[in-house]
PDB file of C-alpha atoms in Angstrom:
ATOM      1  CA  SER A   1      99.841 135.226 147.226  1.00  0.00           C
ATOM      2  CA  GLY A   2      96.260 136.222 146.577  1.00  0.00           C
ATOM      3  CA  ARG A   3      93.527 133.699 145.764  1.00  0.00           C
ATOM      4  CA  VAL A   4      94.048 134.050 142.002  1.00  0.00           C
ATOM      5  CA  VAL A   5      97.699 133.382 141.264  1.00  0.00           C
ATOM      6  CA  LEU A   6      97.756 133.616 137.449  1.00  0.00           C
ATOM      7  CA  GLU A   7      95.074 134.238 134.866  1.00  0.00           C
ATOM      8  CA  LEU A   8      95.346 133.863 131.098  1.00  0.00           C
ATOM      9  CA  LYS A   9      92.723 135.542 128.949  1.00  0.00           C
ATOM     10  CA  GLY A  10      92.600 134.570 125.276  1.00  0.00           C
ATOM     11  CA  VAL A  11      96.364 134.041 125.036  1.00  0.00           C
ATOM     12  CA  THR A  12      97.823 133.126 121.644  1.00  0.00           C
ATOM     13  CA  ARG A  13     101.393 131.922 121.213  1.00  0.00           C
ATOM     14  CA  SER A  14     102.804 131.025 117.829  1.00  0.00           C
ATOM     15  CA  TYR A  15     106.144 130.317 116.217  1.00  0.00           C
ATOM     16  CA  GLY A  16     105.951 131.701 112.712  1.00  0.00           C
ATOM     17  CA  ASP A  17     102.875 130.190 111.081  1.00  0.00           C
ATOM     18  CA  LEU A  18     102.597 127.473 113.726  1.00  0.00           C
ATOM     19  CA  VAL A  19      99.985 128.396 116.334  1.00  0.00           C
ATOM     20  CA  VAL A  20     100.703 126.402 119.496  1.00  0.00           C
ATOM     21  CA  LEU A  21      98.297 128.141 121.878  1.00  0.00           C
ATOM     22  CA  ASP A  22      95.118 129.510 120.314  1.00  0.00           C
ATOM     23  CA  ARG A  23      93.255 132.047 122.486  1.00  0.00           C
ATOM     24  CA  VAL A  24      93.731 130.043 125.660  1.00  0.00           C
ATOM     25  CA  SER A  25      92.093 131.114 128.932  1.00  0.00           C
ATOM     26  CA  LEU A  26      93.049 129.572 132.249  1.00  0.00           C
ATOM     27  CA  THR A  27      92.822 130.539 135.913  1.00  0.00           C
ATOM     28  CA  ILE A  28      95.266 129.179 138.503  1.00  0.00           C
ATOM     29  CA  GLU A  29      94.331 129.522 142.162  1.00  0.00           C
ATOM     30  CA  LYS A  30      96.390 129.560 145.344  1.00  0.00           C
ATOM     31  CA  GLY A  31      97.477 126.170 146.645  1.00  0.00           C
ATOM     32  CA  GLU A  32      96.640 124.191 143.513  1.00  0.00           C
ATOM     33  CA  LYS A  33      98.982 121.477 142.253  1.00  0.00           C
ATOM     34  CA  ILE A  34      98.270 121.403 138.518  1.00  0.00           C
ATOM     35  CA  SER A  35      99.599 118.771 136.127  1.00  0.00           C
ATOM     36  CA  LEU A  36      99.845 119.686 132.433  1.00  0.00           C
ATOM     37  CA  VAL A  37      99.288 116.650 130.219  1.00  0.00           C
ATOM     38  CA  GLY A  38      99.141 116.040 126.472  1.00  0.00           C
ATOM     39  CA  HIS A  39     101.000 114.307 123.691  1.00  0.00           C
ATOM     40  CA  ASN A  40     104.540 115.329 122.778  1.00  0.00           C
ATOM     41  CA  GLY A  41     104.457 118.586 120.840  1.00  0.00           C
ATOM     42  CA  ALA A  42     101.004 119.547 122.118  1.00  0.00           C
ATOM     43  CA  GLY A  43     102.318 122.744 123.696  1.00  0.00           C
ATOM     44  CA  LYS A  44     102.882 121.881 127.366  1.00  0.00           C
ATOM     45  CA  THR A  45     106.344 123.456 127.488  1.00  0.00           C
ATOM     46  CA  THR A  46     105.120 126.470 125.513  1.00  0.00           C
ATOM     47  CA  LEU A  47     102.307 127.003 128.019  1.00  0.00           C
ATOM     48  CA  MET A  48     104.769 126.590 130.881  1.00  0.00           C
ATOM     49  CA  ARG A  49     107.069 129.221 129.361  1.00  0.00           C
ATOM     50  CA  VAL A  50     104.171 131.637 128.959  1.00  0.00           C
ATOM     51  CA  LEU A  51     103.214 131.102 132.608  1.00  0.00           C
ATOM     52  CA  ALA A  52     106.857 131.785 133.504  1.00  0.00           C
ATOM     53  CA  GLY A  53     106.744 135.133 131.711  1.00  0.00           C
ATOM     54  CA  GLU A  54     107.738 134.459 128.097  1.00  0.00           C
ATOM     55  CA  GLY A  55     106.088 136.733 125.548  1.00  0.00           C
ATOM     56  CA  PHE A  56     103.031 135.883 123.461  1.00  0.00           C
ATOM     57  CA  GLN A  57     101.233 137.404 120.481  1.00  0.00           C
ATOM     58  CA  GLY A  58      97.674 137.937 121.688  1.00  0.00           C
ATOM     59  CA  GLY A  59      95.514 138.085 124.801  1.00  0.00           C
ATOM     60  CA  GLU A  60      96.647 138.989 128.281  1.00  0.00           C
ATOM     61  CA  MET A  61      98.077 137.459 131.426  1.00  0.00           C
ATOM     62  CA  ASN A  62      97.343 138.801 134.887  1.00  0.00           C
ATOM     63  CA  VAL A  63      99.705 137.936 137.732  1.00  0.00           C
ATOM     64  CA  GLY A  64      98.070 137.883 141.165  1.00  0.00           C
ATOM     65  CA  ALA A  65      99.026 139.922 144.206  1.00  0.00           C
ATOM     66  CA  ASN A  66     102.378 139.075 145.807  1.00  0.00           C
ATOM     67  CA  VAL A  67     103.096 136.231 143.382  1.00  0.00           C
ATOM     68  CA  VAL A  68     106.772 135.278 143.066  1.00  0.00           C
ATOM     69  CA  ARG A  69     107.460 132.748 140.286  1.00  0.00           C
ATOM     70  CA  ASP A  70     110.285 130.275 139.913  1.00  0.00           C
ATOM     71  CA  TYR A  71     110.728 128.211 136.749  1.00  0.00           C
ATOM     72  CA  PHE A  72     112.515 124.869 136.405  1.00  0.00           C
ATOM     73  CA  ALA A  73     113.073 124.257 132.683  1.00  0.00           C
ATOM     74  CA  GLN A  74     113.738 120.910 131.018  1.00  0.00           C
ATOM     75  CA  ASP A  75     117.309 122.024 130.349  1.00  0.00           C
ATOM     76  CA  GLN A  76     117.795 123.622 133.776  1.00  0.00           C
ATOM     77  CA  THR A  77     120.881 121.546 134.521  1.00  0.00           C
ATOM     78  CA  SER A  78     122.709 123.130 131.559  1.00  0.00           C
ATOM     79  CA  ALA A  79     122.813 126.381 133.528  1.00  0.00           C
ATOM     80  CA  LEU A  80     125.018 124.817 136.208  1.00  0.00           C
ATOM     81  CA  ASN A  81     128.722 125.746 136.246  1.00  0.00           C
ATOM     82  CA  ALA A  82     130.663 122.540 135.565  1.00  0.00           C
ATOM     83  CA  ASP A  83     133.882 123.909 137.112  1.00  0.00           C
ATOM     84  CA  ARG A  84     132.416 124.631 140.551  1.00  0.00           C
ATOM     85  CA  THR A  85     131.989 122.153 143.349  1.00  0.00           C
ATOM     86  CA  VAL A  86     128.483 121.275 144.473  1.00  0.00           C
ATOM     87  CA  TYR A  87     128.840 123.526 147.504  1.00  0.00           C
ATOM     88  CA  GLU A  88     130.326 126.405 145.458  1.00  0.00           C
ATOM     89  CA  GLU A  89     127.422 126.201 142.995  1.00  0.00           C
ATOM     90  CA  LEU A  90     124.924 126.878 145.766  1.00  0.00           C
ATOM     91  CA  LEU A  91     127.142 129.422 147.504  1.00  0.00           C
ATOM     92  CA  ALA A  92     127.503 131.495 144.309  1.00  0.00           C
ATOM     93  CA  GLU A  93     123.818 132.458 144.340  1.00  0.00           C
ATOM     94  CA  ALA A  94     122.945 132.157 148.014  1.00  0.00           C
ATOM     95  CA  PRO A  95     121.674 135.236 149.856  1.00  0.00           C
ATOM     96  CA  TYR A  96     123.889 136.062 152.828  1.00  0.00           C
ATOM     97  CA  ASP A  97     121.332 134.873 155.378  1.00  0.00           C
ATOM     98  CA  ARG A  98     121.045 131.467 153.655  1.00  0.00           C
ATOM     99  CA  VAL A  99     124.748 130.582 153.773  1.00  0.00           C
ATOM    100  CA  PRO A 100     124.563 128.911 157.228  1.00  0.00           C
ATOM    101  CA  VAL A 101     121.938 126.419 155.991  1.00  0.00           C
ATOM    102  CA  LEU A 102     123.552 125.454 152.670  1.00  0.00           C
ATOM    103  CA  ARG A 103     124.928 122.155 153.941  1.00  0.00           C
ATOM    104  CA  ASP A 104     121.550 121.270 155.461  1.00  0.00           C
ATOM    105  CA  LEU A 105     119.904 122.058 152.130  1.00  0.00           C
ATOM    106  CA  LEU A 106     122.426 119.917 150.262  1.00  0.00           C
ATOM    107  CA  GLY A 107     121.810 117.091 152.714  1.00  0.00           C
ATOM    108  CA  ALA A 108     118.075 117.287 152.028  1.00  0.00           C
ATOM    109  CA  PHE A 109     118.888 116.729 148.355  1.00  0.00           C
ATOM    110  CA  LEU A 110     121.123 113.750 149.171  1.00  0.00           C
ATOM    111  CA  PHE A 111     124.509 115.483 149.024  1.00  0.00           C
ATOM    112  CA  SER A 112     126.488 114.690 152.149  1.00  0.00           C
ATOM    113  CA  GLY A 113     130.099 114.289 153.246  1.00  0.00           C
ATOM    114  CA  ASP A 114     132.580 114.424 150.369  1.00  0.00           C
ATOM    115  CA  ASP A 115     129.735 114.687 147.835  1.00  0.00           C
ATOM    116  CA  VAL A 116     129.567 118.449 148.382  1.00  0.00           C
ATOM    117  CA  GLU A 117     133.161 118.767 147.107  1.00  0.00           C
ATOM    118  CA  LYS A 118     132.474 116.995 143.799  1.00  0.00           C
ATOM    119  CA  ARG A 119     132.835 119.065 140.643  1.00  0.00           C
ATOM    120  CA  VAL A 120     129.489 119.705 138.982  1.00  0.00           C
ATOM    121  CA  GLY A 121     130.921 118.468 135.693  1.00  0.00           C
ATOM    122  CA  VAL A 122     131.345 114.914 136.998  1.00  0.00           C
ATOM    123  CA  LEU A 123     127.840 114.590 138.473  1.00  0.00           C
ATOM    124  CA  SER A 124     125.306 112.180 137.021  1.00  0.00           C
ATOM    125  CA  GLY A 125     122.137 113.449 135.401  1.00  0.00           C
ATOM    126  CA  GLY A 126     120.153 112.716 138.551  1.00  0.00           C
ATOM    127  CA  GLU A 127     122.657 114.500 140.772  1.00  0.00           C
ATOM    128  CA  LYS A 128     122.561 117.575 138.533  1.00  0.00           C
ATOM    129  CA  SER A 129     118.763 117.594 138.640  1.00  0.00           C
ATOM    130  CA  ARG A 130     118.797 117.402 142.442  1.00  0.00           C
ATOM    131  CA  LEU A 131     121.336 120.238 142.627  1.00  0.00           C
ATOM    132  CA  ALA A 132     119.291 122.421 140.267  1.00  0.00           C
ATOM    133  CA  LEU A 133     116.154 121.781 142.324  1.00  0.00           C
ATOM    134  CA  GLY A 134     118.052 122.649 145.490  1.00  0.00           C
ATOM    135  CA  LYS A 135     119.118 125.978 143.978  1.00  0.00           C
ATOM    136  CA  MET A 136     115.465 126.883 143.499  1.00  0.00           C
ATOM    137  CA  LEU A 137     114.960 126.790 147.259  1.00  0.00           C
ATOM    138  CA  LEU A 138     117.480 129.588 147.714  1.00  0.00           C
ATOM    139  CA  ARG A 139     114.995 131.930 146.068  1.00  0.00           C
ATOM    140  CA  PRO A 140     111.783 132.548 148.024  1.00  0.00           C
ATOM    141  CA  SER A 141     108.801 131.901 145.757  1.00  0.00           C
ATOM    142  CA  ASN A 142     105.166 130.891 146.083  1.00  0.00           C
ATOM    143  CA  LEU A 143     104.567 129.658 142.518  1.00  0.00           C
ATOM    144  CA  LEU A 144     106.731 126.819 141.207  1.00  0.00           C
ATOM    145  CA  LEU A 145     106.638 126.057 137.477  1.00  0.00           C
ATOM    146  CA  LEU A 146     108.357 122.701 136.953  1.00  0.00           C
ATOM    147  CA  ASP A 147     108.925 121.221 133.495  1.00  0.00           C
ATOM    148  CA  GLU A 148     109.971 117.563 133.868  1.00  0.00           C
ATOM    149  CA  PRO A 149     111.551 117.902 137.335  1.00  0.00           C
ATOM    150  CA  THR A 150     111.637 114.101 137.722  1.00  0.00           C
ATOM    151  CA  ASN A 151     113.899 113.500 134.711  1.00  0.00           C
ATOM    152  CA  HIS A 152     117.000 111.519 135.743  1.00  0.00           C
ATOM    153  CA  LEU A 153     115.831 111.151 139.364  1.00  0.00           C
ATOM    154  CA  ASP A 154     115.887 107.726 140.986  1.00  0.00           C
ATOM    155  CA  LEU A 155     112.849 106.391 142.867  1.00  0.00           C
ATOM    156  CA  PHE A 156     114.024 107.614 146.265  1.00  0.00           C
ATOM    157  CA  SER A 157     114.770 111.113 144.960  1.00  0.00           C
ATOM    158  CA  LYS A 158     111.344 111.263 143.310  1.00  0.00           C
ATOM    159  CA  ASP A 159     109.710 110.398 146.624  1.00  0.00           C
ATOM    160  CA  VAL A 160     111.740 113.093 148.400  1.00  0.00           C
ATOM    161  CA  LEU A 161     110.635 115.663 145.815  1.00  0.00           C
ATOM    162  CA  LEU A 162     107.026 114.454 145.906  1.00  0.00           C
ATOM    163  CA  ASP A 163     106.837 114.772 149.689  1.00  0.00           C
ATOM    164  CA  ALA A 164     108.386 118.245 149.564  1.00  0.00           C
ATOM    165  CA  LEU A 165     105.938 119.502 146.929  1.00  0.00           C
ATOM    166  CA  ARG A 166     102.940 118.000 148.708  1.00  0.00           C
ATOM    167  CA  SER A 167     103.817 119.970 151.833  1.00  0.00           C
ATOM    168  CA  PHE A 168     104.696 123.150 149.896  1.00  0.00           C
ATOM    169  CA  PRO A 169     102.042 125.731 150.897  1.00  0.00           C
ATOM    170  CA  GLY A 170     102.257 127.617 147.610  1.00  0.00           C
ATOM    171  CA  THR A 171     101.098 126.759 144.099  1.00  0.00           C
ATOM    172  CA  VAL A 172     102.694 124.269 141.698  1.00  0.00           C
ATOM    173  CA  VAL A 173     102.226 123.806 137.943  1.00  0.00           C
ATOM    174  CA  PHE A 174     104.219 120.898 136.552  1.00  0.00           C
ATOM    175  CA  VAL A 175     104.848 118.559 133.642  1.00  0.00           C
ATOM    176  CA  SER A 176     105.950 114.993 134.281  1.00  0.00           C
ATOM    177  CA  HIS A 177     105.748 111.712 132.387  1.00  0.00           C
ATOM    178  CA  ASP A 178     105.945 109.789 135.665  1.00  0.00           C
ATOM    179  CA  ARG A 179     102.399 108.583 136.318  1.00  0.00           C
ATOM    180  CA  TYR A 180     103.067 107.746 139.970  1.00  0.00           C
ATOM    181  CA  PHE A 181     104.458 111.240 140.577  1.00  0.00           C
ATOM    182  CA  VAL A 182     101.538 112.938 138.796  1.00  0.00           C
ATOM    183  CA  ASN A 183      98.916 110.919 140.672  1.00  0.00           C
ATOM    184  CA  GLY A 184     100.644 111.599 143.964  1.00  0.00           C
ATOM    185  CA  LEU A 185     100.756 115.372 143.522  1.00  0.00           C
ATOM    186  CA  ALA A 186      98.112 116.691 141.132  1.00  0.00           C
ATOM    187  CA  THR A 187      94.915 118.213 142.480  1.00  0.00           C
ATOM    188  CA  ARG A 188      93.909 119.274 138.957  1.00  0.00           C
ATOM    189  CA  THR A 189      94.853 117.985 135.516  1.00  0.00           C
ATOM    190  CA  VAL A 190      94.947 120.332 132.520  1.00  0.00           C
ATOM    191  CA  GLU A 191      95.119 118.744 129.089  1.00  0.00           C
ATOM    192  CA  VAL A 192      96.878 120.716 126.360  1.00  0.00           C
ATOM    193  CA  ASN A 193      95.634 119.720 122.911  1.00  0.00           C
ATOM    194  CA  ASN A 194      94.859 121.280 119.524  1.00  0.00           C
ATOM    195  CA  GLY A 195      95.834 124.755 120.690  1.00  0.00           C
ATOM    196  CA  GLY A 196      93.511 124.764 123.681  1.00  0.00           C
ATOM    197  CA  VAL A 197      93.316 123.443 127.228  1.00  0.00           C
ATOM    198  CA  SER A 198      90.742 121.367 129.094  1.00  0.00           C
ATOM    199  CA  SER A 199      90.549 121.155 132.881  1.00  0.00           C
ATOM    200  CA  PHE A 200      89.787 118.136 135.087  1.00  0.00           C
ATOM    201  CA  ASP A 201      89.468 118.505 138.865  1.00  0.00           C
ATOM    202  CA  GLY A 202      91.502 115.478 139.888  1.00  0.00           C
ATOM    203  CA  ASN A 203      94.704 113.545 139.284  1.00  0.00           C
ATOM    204  CA  TYR A 204      95.828 111.676 136.167  1.00  0.00           C
ATOM    205  CA  ASP A 205      93.775 108.550 136.873  1.00  0.00           C
ATOM    206  CA  TYR A 206      90.666 110.705 137.236  1.00  0.00           C
ATOM    207  CA  TYR A 207      91.509 112.443 133.955  1.00  0.00           C
ATOM    208  CA  LEU A 208      91.845 109.095 132.173  1.00  0.00           C
ATOM    209  CA  GLU A 209      88.599 107.865 133.695  1.00  0.00           C
ATOM    210  CA  LYS A 210      86.702 110.913 132.463  1.00  0.00           C
ATOM    211  CA  THR A 211      88.235 111.076 128.992  1.00  0.00           C
ATOM    212  CA  GLN A 212      87.894 107.353 128.322  1.00  0.00           C
ATOM    213  CA  ALA A 213      84.310 107.408 129.550  1.00  0.00           C
ATOM    214  CA  GLY A 214      83.600 110.335 127.246  1.00  0.00           C
ATOM    215  CA  THR A 215      82.157 112.503 130.031  1.00  0.00           C
ATOM    216  CA  GLY A 216      84.446 115.403 129.190  1.00  0.00           C
ATOM    217  CA  PRO A 217      86.237 118.005 131.293  1.00  0.00           C
ATOM    218  CA  GLN A 218      84.866 120.349 133.942  1.00  0.00           C
ATOM    219  CA  GLY A 219      86.079 123.352 131.995  1.00  0.00           C
ATOM    220  CA  THR A 220      87.229 123.600 128.381  1.00  0.00           C
ATOM    221  CA  CYS A 221      89.318 126.668 127.813  1.00  0.00           C
ATOM    222  CA  PRO A 222      90.332 127.142 124.154  1.00  0.00           C
ATOM    223  CA  GLY A 223      89.141 129.758 121.749  1.00  0.00           C
ATOM    224  CA  ASN A 224      87.072 132.563 123.217  1.00  0.00           C
ATOM    225  CA  ALA A 225      86.423 130.895 126.571  1.00  0.00           C
ATOM    226  CA  GLY A 226      85.576 133.154 129.476  1.00  0.00           C
ATOM    227  CA  SER A 227      88.293 134.497 131.720  1.00  0.00           C
ATOM    228  CA  GLY A 228      87.062 132.451 134.666  1.00  0.00           C
ATOM    229  CA  CYS A 229      87.653 129.132 132.939  1.00  0.00           C
ATOM    230  CA  ARG A 230      89.401 126.639 135.179  1.00  0.00           C
TER     231      ARG A 230
END
């Protein structure tokens, strides 16, 4: 992708009379690993959906050159076909040239031997999450939007995912309540609060240090903030 991957300019998103994002401006640059933080209901998932392409009421969003997005929603596992086997679920959406590597891909997500013949419907929550994440890799993309990808994953699976995302050369925007995961991945922390966003150039511990010390963010991006806010 180009240097600027996504840019929001004065974006407003509301549901009826409830304004969740109020004239938000935010710039996302190539290679960043951005964690969205905030209390429950602050608008993190709404912002993620807007970044993924969902409509909004005001402002504009510019998508950078050659950007290909992929979105992992909180309910992503519900899109899996319960009647297929694990292997069939990947095969159903695999491009022809990816078929030879499907078993290698499943192995990377801890499905080996007879596990690939299990019906999706009998998988645990963690296994479904791993399968859904594996399906994402069948689609070439350079911007990953991940809403709670660590839900239901055990510690080993989280480490596998963390290592993979650290080495991913593209851009990642994610939401996670796992502090270890956030600290291990985030290069920037964006707080969503009161309809706006505030940016901190660091991981979650750095964000806490700055907010608790009262020194404030590097860039505050609600209201009529400039388009270069980051």
